PDB file of C-alpha atoms in Angstrom:
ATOM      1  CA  UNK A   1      70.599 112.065 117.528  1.00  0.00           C
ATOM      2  CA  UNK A   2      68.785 113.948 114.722  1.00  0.00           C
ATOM      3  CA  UNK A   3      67.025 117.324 116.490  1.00  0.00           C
ATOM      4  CA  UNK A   4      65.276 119.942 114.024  1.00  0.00           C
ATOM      5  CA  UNK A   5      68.221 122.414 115.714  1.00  0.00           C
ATOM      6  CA  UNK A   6      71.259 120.676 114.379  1.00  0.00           C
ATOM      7  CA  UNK A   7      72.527 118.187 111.742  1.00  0.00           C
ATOM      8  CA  UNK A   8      76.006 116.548 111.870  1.00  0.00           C
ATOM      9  CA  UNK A   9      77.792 114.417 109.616  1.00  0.00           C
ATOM     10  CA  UNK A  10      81.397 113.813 108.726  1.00  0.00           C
ATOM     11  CA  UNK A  11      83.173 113.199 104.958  1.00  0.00           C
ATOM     12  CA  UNK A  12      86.606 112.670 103.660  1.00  0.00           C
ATOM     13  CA  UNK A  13      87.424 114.313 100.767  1.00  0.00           C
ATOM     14  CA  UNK A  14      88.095 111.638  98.142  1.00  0.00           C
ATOM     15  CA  UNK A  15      91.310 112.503  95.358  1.00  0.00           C
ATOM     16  CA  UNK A  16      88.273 113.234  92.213  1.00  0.00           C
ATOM     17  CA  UNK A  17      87.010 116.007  94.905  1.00  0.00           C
ATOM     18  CA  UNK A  18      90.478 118.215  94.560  1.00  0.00           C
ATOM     19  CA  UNK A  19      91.480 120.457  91.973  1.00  0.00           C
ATOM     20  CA  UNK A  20      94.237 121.598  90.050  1.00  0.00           C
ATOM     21  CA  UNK A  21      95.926 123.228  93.236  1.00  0.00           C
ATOM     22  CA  UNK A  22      95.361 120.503  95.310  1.00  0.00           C
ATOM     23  CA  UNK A  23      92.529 121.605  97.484  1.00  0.00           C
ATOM     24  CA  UNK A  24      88.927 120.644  97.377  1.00  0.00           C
ATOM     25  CA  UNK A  25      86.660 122.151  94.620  1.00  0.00           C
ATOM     26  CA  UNK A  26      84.435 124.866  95.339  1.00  0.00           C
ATOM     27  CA  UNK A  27      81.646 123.080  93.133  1.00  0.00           C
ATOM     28  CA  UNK A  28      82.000 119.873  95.813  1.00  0.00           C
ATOM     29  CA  UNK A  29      81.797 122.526  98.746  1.00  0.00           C
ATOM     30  CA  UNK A  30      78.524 123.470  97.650  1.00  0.00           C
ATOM     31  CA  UNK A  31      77.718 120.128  96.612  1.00  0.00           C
ATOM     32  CA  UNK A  32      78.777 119.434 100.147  1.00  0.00           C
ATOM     33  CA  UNK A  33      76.561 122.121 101.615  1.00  0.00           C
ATOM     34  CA  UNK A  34      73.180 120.635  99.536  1.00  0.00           C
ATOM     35  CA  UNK A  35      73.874 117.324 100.659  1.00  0.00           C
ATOM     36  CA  UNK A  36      73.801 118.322 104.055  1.00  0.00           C
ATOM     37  CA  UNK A  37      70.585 120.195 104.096  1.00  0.00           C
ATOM     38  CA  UNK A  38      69.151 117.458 102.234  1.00  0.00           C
ATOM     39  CA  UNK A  39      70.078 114.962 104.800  1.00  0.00           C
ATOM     40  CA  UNK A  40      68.297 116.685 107.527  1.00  0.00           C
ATOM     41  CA  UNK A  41      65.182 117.192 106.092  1.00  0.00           C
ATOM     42  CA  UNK A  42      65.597 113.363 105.173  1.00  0.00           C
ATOM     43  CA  UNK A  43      66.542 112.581 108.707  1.00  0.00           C
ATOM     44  CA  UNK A  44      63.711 114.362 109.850  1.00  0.00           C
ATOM     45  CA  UNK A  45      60.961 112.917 107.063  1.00  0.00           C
ATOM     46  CA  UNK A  46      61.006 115.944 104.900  1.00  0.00           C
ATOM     47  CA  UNK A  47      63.350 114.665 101.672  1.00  0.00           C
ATOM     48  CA  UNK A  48      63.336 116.206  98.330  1.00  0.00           C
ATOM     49  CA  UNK A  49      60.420 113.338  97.187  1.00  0.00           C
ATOM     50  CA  UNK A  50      58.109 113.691 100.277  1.00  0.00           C
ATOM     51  CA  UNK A  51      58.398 117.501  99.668  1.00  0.00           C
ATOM     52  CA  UNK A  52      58.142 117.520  96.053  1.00  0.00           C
ATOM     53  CA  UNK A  53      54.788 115.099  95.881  1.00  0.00           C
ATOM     54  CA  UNK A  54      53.499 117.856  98.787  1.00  0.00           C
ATOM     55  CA  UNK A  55      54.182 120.559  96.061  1.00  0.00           C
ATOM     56  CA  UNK A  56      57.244 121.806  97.679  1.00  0.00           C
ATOM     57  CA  UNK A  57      60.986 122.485  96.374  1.00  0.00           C
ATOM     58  CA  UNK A  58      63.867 124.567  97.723  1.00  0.00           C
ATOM     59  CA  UNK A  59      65.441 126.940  94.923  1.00  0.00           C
ATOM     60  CA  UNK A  60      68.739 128.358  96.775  1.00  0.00           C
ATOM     61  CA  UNK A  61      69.346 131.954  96.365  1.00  0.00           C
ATOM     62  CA  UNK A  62      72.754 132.566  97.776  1.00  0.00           C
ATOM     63  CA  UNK A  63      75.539 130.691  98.929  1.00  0.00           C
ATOM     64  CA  UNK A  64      77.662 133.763 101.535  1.00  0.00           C
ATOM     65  CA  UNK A  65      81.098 131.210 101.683  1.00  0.00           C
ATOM     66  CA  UNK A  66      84.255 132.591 103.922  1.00  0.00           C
ATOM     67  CA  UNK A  67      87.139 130.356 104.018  1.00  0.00           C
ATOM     68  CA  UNK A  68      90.173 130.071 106.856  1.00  0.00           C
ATOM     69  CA  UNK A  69      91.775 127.202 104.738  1.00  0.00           C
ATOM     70  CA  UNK A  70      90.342 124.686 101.807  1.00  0.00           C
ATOM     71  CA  UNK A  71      90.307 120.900 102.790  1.00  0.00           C
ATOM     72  CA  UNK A  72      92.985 118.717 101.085  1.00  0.00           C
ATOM     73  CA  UNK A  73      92.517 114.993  99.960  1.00  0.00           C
ATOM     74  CA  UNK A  74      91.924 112.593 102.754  1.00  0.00           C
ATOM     75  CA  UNK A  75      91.290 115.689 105.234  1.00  0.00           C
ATOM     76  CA  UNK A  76      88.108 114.203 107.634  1.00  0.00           C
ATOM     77  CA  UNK A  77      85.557 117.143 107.683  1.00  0.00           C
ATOM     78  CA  UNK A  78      82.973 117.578 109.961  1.00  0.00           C
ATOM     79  CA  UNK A  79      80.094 119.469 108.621  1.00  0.00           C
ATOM     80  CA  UNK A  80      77.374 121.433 111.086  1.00  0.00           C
ATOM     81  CA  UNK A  81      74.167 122.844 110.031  1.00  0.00           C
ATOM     82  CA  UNK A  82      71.631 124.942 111.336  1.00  0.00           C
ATOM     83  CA  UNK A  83      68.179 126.451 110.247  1.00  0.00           C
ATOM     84  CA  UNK A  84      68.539 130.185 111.363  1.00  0.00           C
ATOM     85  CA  UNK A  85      64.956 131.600 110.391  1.00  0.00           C
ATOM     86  CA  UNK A  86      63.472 133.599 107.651  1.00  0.00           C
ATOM     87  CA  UNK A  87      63.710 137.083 106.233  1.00  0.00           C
ATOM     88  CA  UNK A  88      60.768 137.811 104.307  1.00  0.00           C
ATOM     89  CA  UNK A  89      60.083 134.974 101.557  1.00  0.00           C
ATOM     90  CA  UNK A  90      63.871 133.759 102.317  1.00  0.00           C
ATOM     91  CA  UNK A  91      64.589 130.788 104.480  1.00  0.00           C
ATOM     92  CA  UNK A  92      68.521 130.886 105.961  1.00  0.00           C
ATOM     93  CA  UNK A  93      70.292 128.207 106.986  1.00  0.00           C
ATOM     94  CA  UNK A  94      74.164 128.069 107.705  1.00  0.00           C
ATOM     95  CA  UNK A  95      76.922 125.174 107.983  1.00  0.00           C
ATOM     96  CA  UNK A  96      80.573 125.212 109.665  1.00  0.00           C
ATOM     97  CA  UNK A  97      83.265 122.955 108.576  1.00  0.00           C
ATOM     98  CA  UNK A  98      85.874 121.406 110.759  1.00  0.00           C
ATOM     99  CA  UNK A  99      89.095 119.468 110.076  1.00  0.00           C
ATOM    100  CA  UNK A 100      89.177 117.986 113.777  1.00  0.00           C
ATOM    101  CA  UNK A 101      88.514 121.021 116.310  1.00  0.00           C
ATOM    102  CA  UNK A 102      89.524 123.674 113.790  1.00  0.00           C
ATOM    103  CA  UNK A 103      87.121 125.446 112.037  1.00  0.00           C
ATOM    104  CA  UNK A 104      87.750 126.307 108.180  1.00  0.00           C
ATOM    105  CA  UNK A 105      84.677 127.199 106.234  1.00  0.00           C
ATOM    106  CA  UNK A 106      81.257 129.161 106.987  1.00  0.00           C
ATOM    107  CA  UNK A 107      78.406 128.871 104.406  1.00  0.00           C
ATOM    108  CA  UNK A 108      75.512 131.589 105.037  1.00  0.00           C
ATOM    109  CA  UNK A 109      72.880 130.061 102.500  1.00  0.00           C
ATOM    110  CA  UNK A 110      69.389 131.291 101.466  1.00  0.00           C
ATOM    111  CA  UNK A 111      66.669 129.146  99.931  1.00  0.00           C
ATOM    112  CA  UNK A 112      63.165 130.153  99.086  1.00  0.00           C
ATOM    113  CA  UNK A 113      60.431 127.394  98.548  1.00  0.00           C
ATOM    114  CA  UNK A 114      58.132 127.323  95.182  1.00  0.00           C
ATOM    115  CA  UNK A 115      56.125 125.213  93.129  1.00  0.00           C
ATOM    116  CA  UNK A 116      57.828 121.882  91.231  1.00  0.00           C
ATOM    117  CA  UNK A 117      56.137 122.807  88.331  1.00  0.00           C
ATOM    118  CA  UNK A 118      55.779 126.356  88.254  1.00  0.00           C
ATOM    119  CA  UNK A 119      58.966 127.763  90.229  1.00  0.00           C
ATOM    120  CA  UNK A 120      56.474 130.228  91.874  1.00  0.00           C
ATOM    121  CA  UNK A 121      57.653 131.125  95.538  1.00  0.00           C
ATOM    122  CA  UNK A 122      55.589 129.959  98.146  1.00  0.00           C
ATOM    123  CA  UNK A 123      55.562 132.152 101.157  1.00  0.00           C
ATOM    124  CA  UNK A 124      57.255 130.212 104.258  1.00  0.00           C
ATOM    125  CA  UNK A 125      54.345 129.583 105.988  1.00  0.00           C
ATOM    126  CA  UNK A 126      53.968 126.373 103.816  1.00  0.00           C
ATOM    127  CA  UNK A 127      56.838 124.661 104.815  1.00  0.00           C
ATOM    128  CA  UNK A 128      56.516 125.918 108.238  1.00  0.00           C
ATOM    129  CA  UNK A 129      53.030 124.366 108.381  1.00  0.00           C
ATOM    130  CA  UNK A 130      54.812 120.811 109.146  1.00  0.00           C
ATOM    131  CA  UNK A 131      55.570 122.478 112.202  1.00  0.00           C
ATOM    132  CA  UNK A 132      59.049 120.488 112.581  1.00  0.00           C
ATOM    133  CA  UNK A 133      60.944 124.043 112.276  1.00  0.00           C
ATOM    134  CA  UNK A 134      60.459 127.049 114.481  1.00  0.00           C
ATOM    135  CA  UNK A 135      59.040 130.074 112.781  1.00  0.00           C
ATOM    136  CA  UNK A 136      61.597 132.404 113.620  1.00  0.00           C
ATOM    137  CA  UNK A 137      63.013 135.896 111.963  1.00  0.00           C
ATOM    138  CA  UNK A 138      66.903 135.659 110.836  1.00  0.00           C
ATOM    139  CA  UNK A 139      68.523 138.749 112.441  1.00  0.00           C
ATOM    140  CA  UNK A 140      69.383 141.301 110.623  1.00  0.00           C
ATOM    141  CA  UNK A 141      72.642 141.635 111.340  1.00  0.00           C
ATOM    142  CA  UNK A 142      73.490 138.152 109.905  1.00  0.00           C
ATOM    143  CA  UNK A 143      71.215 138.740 106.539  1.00  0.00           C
ATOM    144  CA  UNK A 144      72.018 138.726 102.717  1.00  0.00           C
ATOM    145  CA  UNK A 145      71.804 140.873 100.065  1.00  0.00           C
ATOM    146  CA  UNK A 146      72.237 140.119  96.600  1.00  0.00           C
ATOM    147  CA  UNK A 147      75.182 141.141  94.832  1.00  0.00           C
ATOM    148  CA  UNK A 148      74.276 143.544  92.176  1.00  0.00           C
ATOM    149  CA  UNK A 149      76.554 143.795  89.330  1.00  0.00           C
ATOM    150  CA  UNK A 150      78.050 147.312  88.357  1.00  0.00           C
ATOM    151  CA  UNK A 151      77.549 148.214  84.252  1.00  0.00           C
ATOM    152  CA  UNK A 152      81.055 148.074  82.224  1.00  0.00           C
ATOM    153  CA  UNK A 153      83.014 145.192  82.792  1.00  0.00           C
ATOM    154  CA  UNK A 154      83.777 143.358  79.743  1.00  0.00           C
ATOM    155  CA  UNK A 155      83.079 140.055  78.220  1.00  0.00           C
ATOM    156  CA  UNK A 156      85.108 137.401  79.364  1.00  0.00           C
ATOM    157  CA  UNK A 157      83.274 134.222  76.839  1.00  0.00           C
ATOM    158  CA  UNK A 158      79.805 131.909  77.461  1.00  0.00           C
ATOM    159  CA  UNK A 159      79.559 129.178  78.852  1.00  0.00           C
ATOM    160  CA  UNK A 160      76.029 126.913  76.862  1.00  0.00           C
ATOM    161  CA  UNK A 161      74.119 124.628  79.581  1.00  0.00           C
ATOM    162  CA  UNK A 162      74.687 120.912  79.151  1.00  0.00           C
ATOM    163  CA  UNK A 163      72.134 118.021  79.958  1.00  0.00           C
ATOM    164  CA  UNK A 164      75.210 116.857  82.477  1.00  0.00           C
ATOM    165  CA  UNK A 165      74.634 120.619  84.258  1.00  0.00           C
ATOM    166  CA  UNK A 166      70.953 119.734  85.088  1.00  0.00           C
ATOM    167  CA  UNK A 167      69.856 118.722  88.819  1.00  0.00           C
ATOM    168  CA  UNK A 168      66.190 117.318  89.240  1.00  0.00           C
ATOM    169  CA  UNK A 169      64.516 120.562  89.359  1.00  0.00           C
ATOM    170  CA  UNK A 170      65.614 120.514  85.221  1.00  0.00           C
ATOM    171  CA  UNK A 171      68.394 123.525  85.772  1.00  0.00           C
ATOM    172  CA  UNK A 172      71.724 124.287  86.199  1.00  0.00           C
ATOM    173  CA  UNK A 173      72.256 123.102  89.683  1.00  0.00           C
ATOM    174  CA  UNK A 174      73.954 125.455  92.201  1.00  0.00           C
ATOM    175  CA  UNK A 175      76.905 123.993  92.629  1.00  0.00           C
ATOM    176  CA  UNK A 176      78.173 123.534  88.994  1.00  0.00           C
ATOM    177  CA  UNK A 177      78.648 127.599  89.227  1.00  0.00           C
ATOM    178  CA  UNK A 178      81.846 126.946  91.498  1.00  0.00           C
ATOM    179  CA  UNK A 179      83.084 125.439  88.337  1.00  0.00           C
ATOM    180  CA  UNK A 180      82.579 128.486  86.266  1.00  0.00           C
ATOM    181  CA  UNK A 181      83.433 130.757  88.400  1.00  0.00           C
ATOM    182  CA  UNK A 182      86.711 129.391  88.755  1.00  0.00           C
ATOM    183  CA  UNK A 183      86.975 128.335  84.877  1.00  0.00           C
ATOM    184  CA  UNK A 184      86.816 132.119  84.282  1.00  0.00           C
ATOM    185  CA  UNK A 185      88.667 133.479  86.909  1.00  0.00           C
ATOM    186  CA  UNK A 186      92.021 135.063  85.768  1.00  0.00           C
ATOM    187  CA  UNK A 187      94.553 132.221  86.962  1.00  0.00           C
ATOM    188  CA  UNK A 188      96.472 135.427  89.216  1.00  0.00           C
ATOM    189  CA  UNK A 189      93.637 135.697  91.060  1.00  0.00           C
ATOM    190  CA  UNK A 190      92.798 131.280  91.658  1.00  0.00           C
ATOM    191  CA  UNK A 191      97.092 131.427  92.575  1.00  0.00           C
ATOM    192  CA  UNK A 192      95.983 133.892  95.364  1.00  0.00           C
ATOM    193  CA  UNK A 193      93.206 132.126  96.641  1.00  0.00           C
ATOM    194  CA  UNK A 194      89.414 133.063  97.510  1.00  0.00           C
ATOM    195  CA  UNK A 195      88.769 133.886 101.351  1.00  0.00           C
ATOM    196  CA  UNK A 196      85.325 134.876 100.289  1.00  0.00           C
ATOM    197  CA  UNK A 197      83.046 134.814  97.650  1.00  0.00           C
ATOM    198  CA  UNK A 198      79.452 134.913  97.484  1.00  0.00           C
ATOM    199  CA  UNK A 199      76.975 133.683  94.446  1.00  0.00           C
ATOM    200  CA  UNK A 200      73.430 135.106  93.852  1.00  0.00           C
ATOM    201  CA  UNK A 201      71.123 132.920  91.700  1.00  0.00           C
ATOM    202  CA  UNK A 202      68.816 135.204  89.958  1.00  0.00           C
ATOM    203  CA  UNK A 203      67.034 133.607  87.001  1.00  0.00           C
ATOM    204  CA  UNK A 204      67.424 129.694  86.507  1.00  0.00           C
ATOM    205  CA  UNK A 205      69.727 128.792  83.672  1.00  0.00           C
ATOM    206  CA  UNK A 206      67.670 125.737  81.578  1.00  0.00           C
ATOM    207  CA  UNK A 207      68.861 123.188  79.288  1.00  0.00           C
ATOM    208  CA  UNK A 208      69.942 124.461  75.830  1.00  0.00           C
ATOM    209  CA  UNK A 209      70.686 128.471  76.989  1.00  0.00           C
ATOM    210  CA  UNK A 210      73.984 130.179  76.963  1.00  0.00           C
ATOM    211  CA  UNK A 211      75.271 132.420  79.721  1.00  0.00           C
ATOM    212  CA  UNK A 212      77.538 135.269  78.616  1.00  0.00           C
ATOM    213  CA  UNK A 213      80.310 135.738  81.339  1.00  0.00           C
ATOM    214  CA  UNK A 214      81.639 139.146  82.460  1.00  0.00           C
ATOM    215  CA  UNK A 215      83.852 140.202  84.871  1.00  0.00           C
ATOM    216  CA  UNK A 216      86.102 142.229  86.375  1.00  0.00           C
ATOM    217  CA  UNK A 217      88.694 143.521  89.045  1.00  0.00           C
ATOM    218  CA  UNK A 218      86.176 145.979  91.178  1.00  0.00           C
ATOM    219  CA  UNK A 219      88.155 146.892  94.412  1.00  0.00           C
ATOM    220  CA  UNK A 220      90.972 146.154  96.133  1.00  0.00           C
ATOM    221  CA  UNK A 221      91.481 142.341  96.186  1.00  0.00           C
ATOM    222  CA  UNK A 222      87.763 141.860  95.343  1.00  0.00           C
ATOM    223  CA  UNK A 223      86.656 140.549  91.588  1.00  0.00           C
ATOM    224  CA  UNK A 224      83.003 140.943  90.442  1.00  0.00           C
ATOM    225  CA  UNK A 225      81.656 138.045  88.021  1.00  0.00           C
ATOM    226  CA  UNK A 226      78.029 137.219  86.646  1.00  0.00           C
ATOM    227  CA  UNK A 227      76.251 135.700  84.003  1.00  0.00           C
ATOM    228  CA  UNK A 228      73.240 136.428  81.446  1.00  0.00           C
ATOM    229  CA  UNK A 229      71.051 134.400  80.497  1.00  0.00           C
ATOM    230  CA  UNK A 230      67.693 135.030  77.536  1.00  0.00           C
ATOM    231  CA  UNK A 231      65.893 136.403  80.578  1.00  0.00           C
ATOM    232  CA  UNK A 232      68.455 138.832  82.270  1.00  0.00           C
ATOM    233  CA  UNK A 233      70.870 138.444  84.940  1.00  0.00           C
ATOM    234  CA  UNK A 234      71.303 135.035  85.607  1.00  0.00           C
ATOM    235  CA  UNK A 235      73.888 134.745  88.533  1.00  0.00           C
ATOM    236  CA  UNK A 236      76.344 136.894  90.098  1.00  0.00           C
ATOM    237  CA  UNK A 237      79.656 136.875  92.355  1.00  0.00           C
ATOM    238  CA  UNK A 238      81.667 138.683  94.657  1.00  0.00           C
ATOM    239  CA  UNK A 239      84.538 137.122  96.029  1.00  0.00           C
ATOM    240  CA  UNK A 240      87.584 138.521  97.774  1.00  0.00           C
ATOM    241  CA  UNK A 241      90.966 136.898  97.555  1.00  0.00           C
ATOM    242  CA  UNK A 242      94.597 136.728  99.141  1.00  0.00           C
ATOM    243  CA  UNK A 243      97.633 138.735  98.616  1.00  0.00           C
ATOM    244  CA  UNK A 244     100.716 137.560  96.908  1.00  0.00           C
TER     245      UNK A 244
END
């Protein structure tokens, strides 16, 4: 039964959604995450096309992951999601993963709605005008900030956007930043594993740009990664990982 309070669906992780360590990518967890969303609005007559002729997309803002354990190939998830409100302009909606009745991944995600053609955020009244979602207020408790980069870490290469990066709002999609991240990760830190990690879009990265890639150790078990882009900070990441 599809309500407006919960979407379900199970997925096995197929052997091109693993890795080089044998777990699933983070780029298919987030591409695991959209699909989700996306199939409850579908579910509930609100797809991408229905929205976008209305004059309606999502843009995501953050994706808050924390991970018990990383599916393996052939693992059967079972993937929740729920709308949990809005904070100002932001709409939040989280998913849980299960590998039978154990939980191993929470996704806090933010969206806000804009324009096709523009990009310009619309306030949430819009969407809420279809009146298939309650209007409610996320708590504040369970809200997320973006992760502001500190000045001084160094260079670490640049990564140009390729027509293959592009989703059908014409940029980089969300998910193709779990790729990066991990492509520039120092390899000590992807041996460890990530048990949280947390990526603020910013400015959309288009066709033809270049992002220049710092990053750096800025804690205790927590690295700090972002990108520029020609119009400023395009992304950034905080993730926390494991202990040898």
């Amino acid at each position: 039964m599809i309500t407006t309070e919960e979407y379900v669906r199970t997925e096995s992780v197929a052997s091109y959604e693993v890795g080089a360590q044998g777990v699933l990518k983070l780029s298919v967890l987030l591409r695991m995450a959209q699909e989700t969303s996306e199939q409850h609005l579908g579910a509930l007559g609100l797809g991408y096309e229905k929205l976008k002729a209305d004059g309606l997309v999502f843009l995501i803002t953050n994706n808050l992951v924390k991970i018990k354990r990383m599916p393996r190939h052939n693992d059967v998830l079972t993937i929740k999601t729920h709308p949990r409100g809005t904070a100002g302009v932001q709409f939040y909606r989280d998913f849980v993963f299960y590998i039978g009745e154990e939980e191993v991944i929470r996704i806090m995600q933010t969206s806000v709605s804009a324009d096709p053609e523009s990009h310009k955020i619309l306030r949430p009244k819009v969407f809420l005008g279809y009146n298939i979602f309650a209007d409610e207020k996320m708590e504040k408790e369970g809200r997320v900030e973006r992760v502001t980069p500190p000045e001084g870490l160094p260079l670490l290469g640049e990564r140009s956007i390729r027509y293959s990066d592009l989703d059908f709002n014409h940029h980089l999609n969300n998910a193709i930043y779990g790729d990066i991240l991990l492509d520039y990760l120092p390899e000590e830190i992807r041996a460890r594993g990530i048990s949280e990690i947390q990526v603020s879009y910013v400015n959309e990265s288009v066709l033809g740009e270049t992002l220049r890639i710092f990053g750096g150790a800025t804690g205790e078990n927590e690295y700090l990664l972002y990108g520029e882009n020609a119009r400023g900070l395009g992304f950034s990441t905080r993730l926390l990982y494991g202990s040898l």
